[in-house]
Coordinates of N, CA and C in Angstrom, one line a residue:
M1 N 0.8 -1.2 0.0 CA 0.0 0.0 0.0 C 0.9 1.3 0.0
K2 N 2.0 1.2 0.7 CA 2.9 2.4 0.8 C 3.4 2.7 -0.6
N3 N 3.7 1.6 -1.4 CA 4.3 1.9 -2.8 C 3.2 2.6 -3.6
Y4 N 1.9 2.3 -3.5 CA 0.9 2.9 -4.3 C 0.8 4.4 -3.9
L5 N 0.9 4.7 -2.6 CA 0.8 6.1 -2.1 C 2.0 6.9 -2.6
F6 N 3.2 6.2 -2.5 CA 4.4 6.9 -2.9 C 4.4 7.2 -4.4
C7 N 3.9 6.2 -5.2 CA 3.8 6.4 -6.7 C 2.8 7.5 -7.0
G8 N 1.7 7.5 -6.3 CA 0.6 8.5 -6.5 C 1.2 9.9 -6.1
Y9 N 1.9 9.9 -5.1 CA 2.5 11.2 -4.6 C 3.5 11.7 -5.7
L10 N 4.4 10.8 -6.2 CA 5.3 11.2 -7.3 C 4.6 11.6 -8.5
L11 N 3.5 10.9 -8.9 CA 2.7 11.3 -10.1 C 2.1 12.7 -9.9
A12 N 1.6 12.9 -8.7 CA 0.9 14.2 -8.5 C 2.0 15.4 -8.6
I13 N 3.2 15.1 -8.0 CA 4.2 16.1 -8.1 C 4.7 16.3 -9.5
G14 N 4.8 15.2 -10.2 CA 5.2 15.3 -11.7 C 4.2 16.1 -12.5
L15 N 2.9 15.9 -12.2 CA 1.8 16.6 -13.0 C 1.8 18.1 -12.6
L16 N 2.0 18.3 -11.3 CA 2.0 19.7 -10.8 C 3.2 20.5 -11.5
V17 N 4.4 19.9 -11.5 CA 5.5 20.5 -12.1 C 5.3 20.7 -13.6
A18 N 4.8 19.7 -14.3 CA 4.5 19.7 -15.7 C 3.6 20.9 -16.1
F19 N 2.5 21.0 -15.3 CA 1.5 22.1 -15.6 C 2.1 23.5 -15.1
K20 N 2.9 23.5 -14.1 CA 3.4 24.8 -13.6 C 4.5 25.3 -14.5
N21 N 5.3 24.4 -15.1 CA 6.5 24.8 -15.9 C 6.5 23.9 -17.1
P22 N 5.6 24.1 -18.1 CA 5.6 23.3 -19.3 C 6.8 23.7 -20.1
T23 N 7.3 22.7 -20.9 CA 8.4 23.0 -21.8 C 7.9 23.9 -22.9
A24 N 8.5 25.0 -23.1 CA 8.0 26.0 -24.0 C 9.0 26.2 -25.2
K25 N 9.9 25.3 -25.3 CA 11.0 25.4 -26.3 C 10.7 24.4 -27.4
R26 N 11.0 24.9 -28.7 CA 10.8 24.0 -29.8 C 11.7 24.4 -30.9
K27 N 12.1 23.4 -31.8 CA 12.9 23.7 -32.9 C 12.1 24.2 -34.1
I28 N 12.5 25.2 -34.7 CA 11.8 25.8 -35.9 C 12.8 25.9 -37.0
V29 N 12.5 25.5 -38.2 CA 13.3 25.6 -39.3 C 12.9 26.7 -40.2
A30 N 13.8 27.5 -40.7 CA 13.5 28.7 -41.5 C 12.8 28.3 -42.8
D31 N 12.0 29.2 -43.3 CA 11.3 29.0 -44.6 C 12.3 29.3 -45.7
K32 N 12.8 28.3 -46.4 CA 13.8 28.5 -47.4 C 13.3 29.3 -48.6
S33 N 12.0 29.3 -48.9 CA 11.5 30.1 -50.0 C 11.5 31.6 -49.7
K34 N 11.6 32.0 -48.5 CA 11.6 33.4 -48.1 C 12.9 33.9 -47.5
S35 N 13.8 33.1 -47.3 CA 15.1 33.4 -46.6 C 16.2 33.6 -47.6
T36 N 17.1 34.6 -47.3 CA 18.3 34.8 -48.1 C 19.5 35.2 -47.3
I37 N 20.6 34.9 -47.8 CA 21.9 35.4 -47.3 C 22.6 36.1 -48.5
T38 N 23.1 37.3 -48.3 CA 23.7 38.1 -49.4 C 25.1 38.6 -49.0
Y39 N 26.0 38.5 -49.9 CA 27.3 39.1 -49.6 C 27.4 40.3 -50.6
A40 N 28.0 41.4 -50.1 CA 28.3 42.6 -50.9 C 29.8 42.8 -50.9
A41 N 30.4 43.0 -52.1 CA 31.8 43.2 -52.2 C 32.1 44.5 -53.1
V42 N 33.3 45.1 -52.9 CA 33.6 46.3 -53.6 C 34.9 46.2 -54.2
H43 N 35.0 46.6 -55.5 CA 36.2 46.7 -56.3 C 36.3 48.2 -56.7
P44 N 37.4 48.8 -56.9 CA 37.5 50.2 -57.3 C 36.7 50.5 -58.5
L45 N 36.5 49.5 -59.4 CA 35.7 49.7 -60.6 C 34.2 49.5 -60.5
H46 N 33.8 48.7 -59.5 CA 32.4 48.4 -59.3 C 32.1 47.7 -58.0
K47 N 30.8 47.7 -57.7 CA 30.3 47.0 -56.5 C 29.3 45.9 -57.0
W48 N 29.2 44.9 -56.2 CA 28.2 43.8 -56.6 C 27.7 43.1 -55.3
E49 N 26.7 42.3 -55.5 CA 26.1 41.5 -54.5 C 25.9 40.1 -55.0
G50 N 26.0 39.1 -54.2 CA 25.7 37.7 -54.5 C 24.6 37.2 -53.5
V51 N 23.6 36.6 -54.0 CA 22.5 36.2 -53.1 C 22.4 34.7 -53.1
S52 N 22.2 34.1 -51.9 CA 21.9 32.7 -51.8 C 20.4 32.6 -51.3
R53 N 19.7 31.7 -52.0 CA 18.3 31.4 -51.5 C 18.3 30.0 -50.9
E54 N 19.4 29.4 -50.7 CA 19.5 28.1 -50.2 C 20.0 28.2 -48.7
V55 N 19.3 28.9 -47.9 CA 19.7 29.1 -46.5 C 19.1 27.9 -45.7
N56 N 20.0 27.2 -45.0 CA 19.6 26.2 -44.0 C 19.8 26.8 -42.6
C57 N 18.7 27.0 -42.0 CA 18.7 27.7 -40.7 C 17.7 27.1 -39.7
A58 N 18.0 26.9 -38.5 CA 17.1 26.4 -37.5 C 17.4 27.1 -36.2
M59 N 16.3 27.2 -35.4 CA 16.5 27.9 -34.1 C 15.7 27.1 -33.0
I60 N 16.1 27.3 -31.8 CA 15.3 26.8 -30.7 C 14.6 28.1 -30.2
Y61 N 13.2 28.0 -30.3 CA 12.4 29.1 -30.0 C 11.6 28.8 -28.7
N62 N 11.6 29.9 -27.8 CA 10.9 29.8 -26.5 C 9.5 30.4 -26.7
D63 N 8.5 29.6 -26.6 CA 7.1 30.1 -26.8 C 6.7 31.1 -25.7
D64 N 7.2 30.9 -24.5 CA 6.9 31.8 -23.4 C 7.5 33.2 -23.6
T65 N 8.8 33.3 -24.0 CA 9.4 34.6 -24.1 C 9.3 35.2 -25.5
K66 N 8.9 34.3 -26.5 CA 8.7 34.7 -27.9 C 10.1 35.1 -28.5
L67 N 11.2 34.4 -28.0 CA 12.5 34.7 -28.5 C 13.2 33.5 -28.8
P68 N 14.2 33.6 -29.8 CA 15.0 32.5 -30.1 C 16.1 32.3 -29.0
E69 N 16.4 31.1 -28.7 CA 17.4 30.9 -27.6 C 18.7 30.4 -28.2
N70 N 18.7 29.7 -29.3 CA 19.9 29.3 -30.1 C 19.5 29.3 -31.6
L71 N 20.6 29.5 -32.4 CA 20.4 29.6 -33.8 C 21.6 29.0 -34.5
A72 N 21.3 28.3 -35.6 CA 22.4 27.7 -36.4 C 22.0 28.0 -37.9
V73 N 23.0 28.5 -38.6 CA 22.8 28.8 -40.1 C 23.9 28.2 -40.9
S74 N 23.6 27.7 -42.0 CA 24.6 27.2 -43.0 C 24.2 27.5 -44.4
V75 N 25.1 28.0 -45.2 CA 24.9 28.2 -46.6 C 26.1 27.8 -47.4
K76 N 25.8 27.2 -48.5 CA 26.9 26.7 -49.4 C 27.5 27.9 -50.2
V77 N 28.8 27.9 -50.2 CA 29.6 28.9 -50.9 C 29.1 29.0 -52.4
A78 N 28.9 27.8 -53.0 CA 28.6 27.7 -54.4 C 27.1 28.1 -54.7
S79 N 26.3 28.4 -53.7 CA 24.9 28.8 -53.9 C 24.7 30.3 -54.2
F80 N 25.7 31.1 -54.0 CA 25.6 32.5 -54.2 C 25.5 32.9 -55.7
D81 N 24.6 33.7 -56.1 CA 24.4 34.2 -57.4 C 24.5 35.7 -57.5
S82 N 25.5 36.1 -58.2 CA 25.8 37.6 -58.4 C 25.3 38.1 -59.8
Q83 N 24.6 37.2 -60.5 CA 24.1 37.5 -61.9 C 25.3 37.6 -62.9
N84 N 26.4 37.0 -62.5 CA 27.6 36.9 -63.4 C 28.3 35.5 -63.2
N85 N 28.1 34.6 -64.1 CA 28.6 33.3 -63.9 C 30.1 33.2 -63.7
N86 N 30.9 34.1 -64.5 CA 32.3 34.1 -64.3 C 32.7 34.5 -62.9
R87 N 32.1 35.6 -62.4 CA 32.4 36.1 -61.1 C 32.1 35.0 -60.0
D88 N 30.9 34.3 -60.2 CA 30.5 33.3 -59.2 C 31.5 32.1 -59.2
S89 N 31.9 31.7 -60.4 CA 32.9 30.6 -60.5 C 34.2 31.0 -59.9
H90 N 34.6 32.3 -60.1 CA 35.9 32.7 -59.6 C 35.8 32.8 -58.0
A91 N 34.6 33.2 -57.5 CA 34.4 33.3 -56.1 C 34.5 31.9 -55.4
V92 N 33.9 30.9 -56.1 CA 34.0 29.6 -55.5 C 35.5 29.1 -55.5
E93 N 36.2 29.5 -56.6 CA 37.6 29.2 -56.7 C 38.5 29.8 -55.6
V94 N 38.3 31.2 -55.4 CA 39.0 31.9 -54.4 C 38.7 31.5 -53.0
L95 N 37.4 31.2 -52.8 CA 37.0 30.7 -51.4 C 37.2 29.2 -51.2
E96 N 37.8 28.6 -52.2 CA 38.0 27.1 -52.1 C 36.8 26.4 -51.7
G97 N 35.7 26.6 -52.5 CA 34.4 26.1 -52.2 C 34.3 24.6 -52.2
I98 N 35.3 23.9 -52.8 CA 35.3 22.4 -52.8 C 35.8 22.0 -51.4
K99 N 36.9 22.6 -51.0 CA 37.5 22.3 -49.7 C 36.7 22.8 -48.5
Y100 N 36.1 24.0 -48.6 CA 35.3 24.6 -47.6 C 34.0 25.0 -48.1
P101 N 33.1 24.0 -48.3 CA 31.8 24.2 -49.0 C 30.8 25.1 -48.3
N102 N 30.9 25.3 -47.0 CA 29.8 26.0 -46.3 C 30.4 27.2 -45.5
V103 N 29.5 28.2 -45.3 CA 29.7 29.3 -44.4 C 28.7 29.0 -43.3
T104 N 29.1 29.0 -42.0 CA 28.2 28.7 -40.9 C 28.3 29.7 -39.8
F105 N 27.1 29.9 -39.1 CA 27.1 30.6 -37.9 C 26.3 29.8 -36.9
V106 N 26.9 29.6 -35.7 CA 26.2 28.9 -34.6 C 26.3 29.8 -33.4
S107 N 25.1 30.2 -32.8 CA 25.0 31.1 -31.7 C 25.4 30.4 -30.4
S108 N 26.0 31.1 -29.5 CA 26.3 30.6 -28.1 C 25.4 31.4 -27.1
D109 N 24.9 32.6 -27.5 CA 24.1 33.4 -26.6 C 23.3 34.4 -27.4
I110 N 22.0 34.5 -27.1 CA 21.1 35.4 -27.8 C 20.4 36.2 -26.7
K111 N 20.4 37.5 -26.8 CA 19.7 38.3 -25.8 C 18.8 39.3 -26.6
A112 N 17.7 39.7 -25.9 CA 16.9 40.8 -26.4 C 17.5 42.1 -26.2
G113 N 17.5 42.9 -27.2 CA 18.1 44.3 -27.1 C 16.9 45.3 -27.2
D114 N 17.3 46.5 -27.6 CA 16.3 47.6 -27.6 C 15.3 47.4 -28.8
N115 N 14.1 47.8 -28.6 CA 13.1 47.9 -29.7 C 12.9 46.5 -30.4
G116 N 12.9 45.4 -29.6 CA 12.7 44.1 -30.2 C 13.9 43.5 -31.0
N117 N 15.0 44.3 -31.0 CA 16.2 43.8 -31.7 C 16.8 42.7 -30.9
L118 N 17.7 41.9 -31.5 CA 18.4 40.8 -30.8 C 19.9 41.0 -31.0
V119 N 20.7 40.5 -30.0 CA 22.1 40.5 -30.1 C 22.5 39.1 -29.9
A120 N 23.2 38.5 -30.9 CA 23.5 37.1 -31.0 C 25.1 37.0 -31.0
K121 N 25.6 36.3 -30.0 CA 27.0 36.0 -30.0 C 27.2 34.6 -30.4
G122 N 28.3 34.3 -31.2 CA 28.5 33.0 -31.6 C 29.7 32.9 -32.5
N123 N 29.8 31.8 -33.2 CA 31.0 31.5 -34.0 C 30.6 31.5 -35.5
L124 N 31.4 32.3 -36.3 CA 31.3 32.3 -37.7 C 32.4 31.4 -38.3
T125 N 32.1 30.4 -39.1 CA 33.1 29.6 -39.7 C 33.0 29.9 -41.2
F126 N 34.2 30.3 -41.8 CA 34.3 30.8 -43.2 C 35.6 30.4 -43.7
H127 N 35.7 29.7 -44.8 CA 37.0 29.3 -45.4 C 37.8 28.5 -44.4
G128 N 37.1 27.7 -43.6 CA 37.8 26.8 -42.7 C 38.3 27.5 -41.4
V129 N 38.0 28.7 -41.2 CA 38.5 29.5 -40.0 C 37.2 29.8 -39.2
T130 N 37.3 29.6 -37.9 CA 36.2 29.9 -37.0 C 36.6 31.0 -36.1
K131 N 35.8 32.1 -36.1 CA 36.0 33.3 -35.2 C 34.8 33.6 -34.5
P132 N 34.9 34.2 -33.3 CA 33.7 34.6 -32.5 C 33.2 36.0 -33.2
V133 N 31.9 36.1 -33.3 CA 31.3 37.3 -33.8 C 30.1 37.7 -32.9
T134 N 29.7 38.9 -33.0 CA 28.5 39.4 -32.4 C 27.7 40.0 -33.5
L135 N 26.4 39.6 -33.6 CA 25.5 40.1 -34.7 C 24.4 40.8 -34.0
Q136 N 24.0 41.9 -34.7 CA 22.8 42.6 -34.3 C 21.7 42.2 -35.3
A137 N 20.5 41.8 -34.9 CA 19.4 41.5 -35.7 C 18.2 42.2 -35.4
T138 N 17.5 42.7 -36.4 CA 16.1 43.3 -36.2 C 15.1 42.2 -36.3
R139 N 14.3 42.1 -35.3 CA 13.2 41.1 -35.2 C 11.9 41.7 -35.5
K140 N 11.2 41.1 -36.5 CA 9.8 41.6 -36.8 C 8.9 40.4 -36.8
E141 N 7.8 40.5 -36.1 CA 6.8 39.4 -36.1 C 5.5 39.9 -36.6
E142 N 4.9 39.1 -37.6 CA 3.6 39.4 -38.1 C 3.1 38.2 -38.8
S143 N 1.8 38.0 -38.8 CA 1.1 36.9 -39.6 C 1.7 35.6 -39.3
G144 N 2.1 35.3 -38.0 CA 2.7 34.0 -37.6 C 4.1 33.8 -38.1
K145 N 4.8 34.8 -38.5 CA 6.2 34.6 -38.9 C 7.1 35.6 -38.2
M146 N 8.3 35.1 -37.9 CA 9.3 36.0 -37.3 C 10.4 36.1 -38.4
T147 N 10.7 37.4 -38.7 CA 11.8 37.7 -39.7 C 13.0 38.3 -38.9
L148 N 14.1 37.8 -39.1 CA 15.4 38.3 -38.6 C 16.2 38.9 -39.7
T149 N 16.6 40.1 -39.6 CA 17.4 40.8 -40.6 C 18.5 41.5 -40.0
G150 N 19.6 41.6 -40.8 CA 20.8 42.4 -40.3 C 21.9 42.2 -41.3
E151 N 23.0 42.8 -40.9 CA 24.2 42.7 -41.7 C 25.4 42.9 -40.8
F152 N 26.6 42.4 -41.2 CA 27.8 42.6 -40.5 C 29.0 42.5 -41.4
P153 N 30.1 43.2 -41.0 CA 31.3 43.2 -41.9 C 32.1 41.9 -41.7
V154 N 32.8 41.5 -42.7 CA 33.6 40.3 -42.7 C 34.9 40.7 -43.4
S155 N 36.0 40.6 -42.7 CA 37.4 40.8 -43.3 C 37.9 39.5 -43.9
M156 N 38.2 39.6 -45.2 CA 38.7 38.4 -45.9 C 40.0 38.0 -45.3
A157 N 40.9 38.9 -44.9 CA 42.2 38.6 -44.3 C 42.0 37.8 -43.0
T158 N 41.0 38.2 -42.2 CA 40.8 37.5 -41.0 C 40.5 36.0 -41.2
Y159 N 39.9 35.7 -42.3 CA 39.5 34.3 -42.6 C 40.4 33.7 -43.7
N160 N 41.6 34.2 -43.8 CA 42.7 33.7 -44.7 C 42.2 33.6 -46.1
I161 N 41.5 34.5 -46.6 CA 41.0 34.5 -48.0 C 41.8 35.5 -48.8
E162 N 42.4 35.1 -49.9 CA 43.1 36.0 -50.8 C 42.1 36.8 -51.6
R163 N 42.2 38.1 -51.5 CA 41.2 38.9 -52.2 C 41.2 38.7 -53.7
P164 N 40.0 38.6 -54.3 CA 40.0 38.5 -55.8 C 40.4 39.8 -56.4
S165 N 40.9 39.7 -57.6 CA 41.4 40.9 -58.3 C 40.8 41.0 -59.7
L166 N 40.7 42.2 -60.2 CA 40.3 42.4 -61.6 C 41.2 43.4 -62.2
M167 N 41.8 43.1 -63.3 CA 42.8 43.9 -64.0 C 44.0 44.3 -63.1
G168 N 44.4 43.3 -62.3 CA 45.5 43.5 -61.4 C 45.2 44.3 -60.1
V169 N 44.0 44.7 -59.9 CA 43.6 45.5 -58.7 C 42.6 44.6 -57.9
K170 N 43.0 44.5 -56.6 CA 42.2 43.6 -55.7 C 41.0 44.3 -55.2
T171 N 40.0 43.5 -54.8 CA 38.8 44.0 -54.1 C 39.2 44.5 -52.7
E172 N 38.3 45.3 -52.2 CA 38.5 45.7 -50.8 C 38.5 44.5 -49.9
D173 N 39.2 44.6 -48.8 CA 39.3 43.5 -47.8 C 37.9 43.2 -47.2
Q174 N 37.2 44.2 -46.8 CA 36.0 44.0 -46.1 C 34.8 43.8 -47.1
M175 N 34.0 42.8 -46.8 CA 32.8 42.6 -47.5 C 31.7 42.6 -46.4
T176 N 30.4 42.6 -46.9 CA 29.3 42.6 -45.9 C 28.5 41.4 -46.2
L177 N 28.1 40.7 -45.1 CA 27.2 39.6 -45.1 C 25.8 40.2 -44.6
K178 N 24.8 40.0 -45.4 CA 23.4 40.4 -45.0 C 22.5 39.2 -44.9
F179 N 21.6 39.2 -43.9 CA 20.7 38.1 -43.7 C 19.3 38.5 -43.6
N180 N 18.4 37.7 -44.2 CA 17.0 37.9 -44.1 C 16.4 36.5 -43.9
V181 N 16.1 36.1 -42.7 CA 15.7 34.7 -42.4 C 14.3 34.8 -41.8
V182 N 13.4 33.9 -42.4 CA 12.0 33.9 -42.0 C 11.6 32.6 -41.4
F183 N 11.0 32.7 -40.2 CA 10.6 31.5 -39.4 C 9.1 31.5 -39.2
P184 N 8.4 30.3 -39.4 CA 7.0 30.2 -39.1 C 6.9 29.9 -37.6
V185 N 6.4 30.9 -36.8 CA 6.4 30.7 -35.3 C 5.1 30.2 -34.8
N186 N 4.1 30.2 -35.6 CA 2.8 29.6 -35.1 C 2.7 28.2 -35.4

């Protein structure tokens, strides 16, 4: 009889804890049809952007706080399209896209900032080099979707990338990575 009482007591405590503190976290995968990662580069003769629509991104979302807790993003180097096949092929060559096929970001800490913005600390891996970065993201929620947008500078030298050149003149060292990632949160 004591075993039944003890089991009943444990079950009651378990139910009380479960209802008082339900698990509010879930994994959400970004909508690839609406998400993009873009790089922008500058050469003294022109500027250009390359866009990838093949963004693989997932987050751990807390339904109670309505905030992401962790985030992981991966995009293939060869998936960027600058509307110039020669430039895109050369970019894959310079970035050693066969040896280092992906650019990734994995968060280690995400905090709410001002006006619904987010500050995400984590590691960016590019060209086989991993460095800590801090990203600012604007968060917008509407119609059951959360959109995270932002941009940040990336130094090619920091990631051991030889700058591409045109007519013997190299591009600027700094390029900009821009992100627009859409998650269905309902």
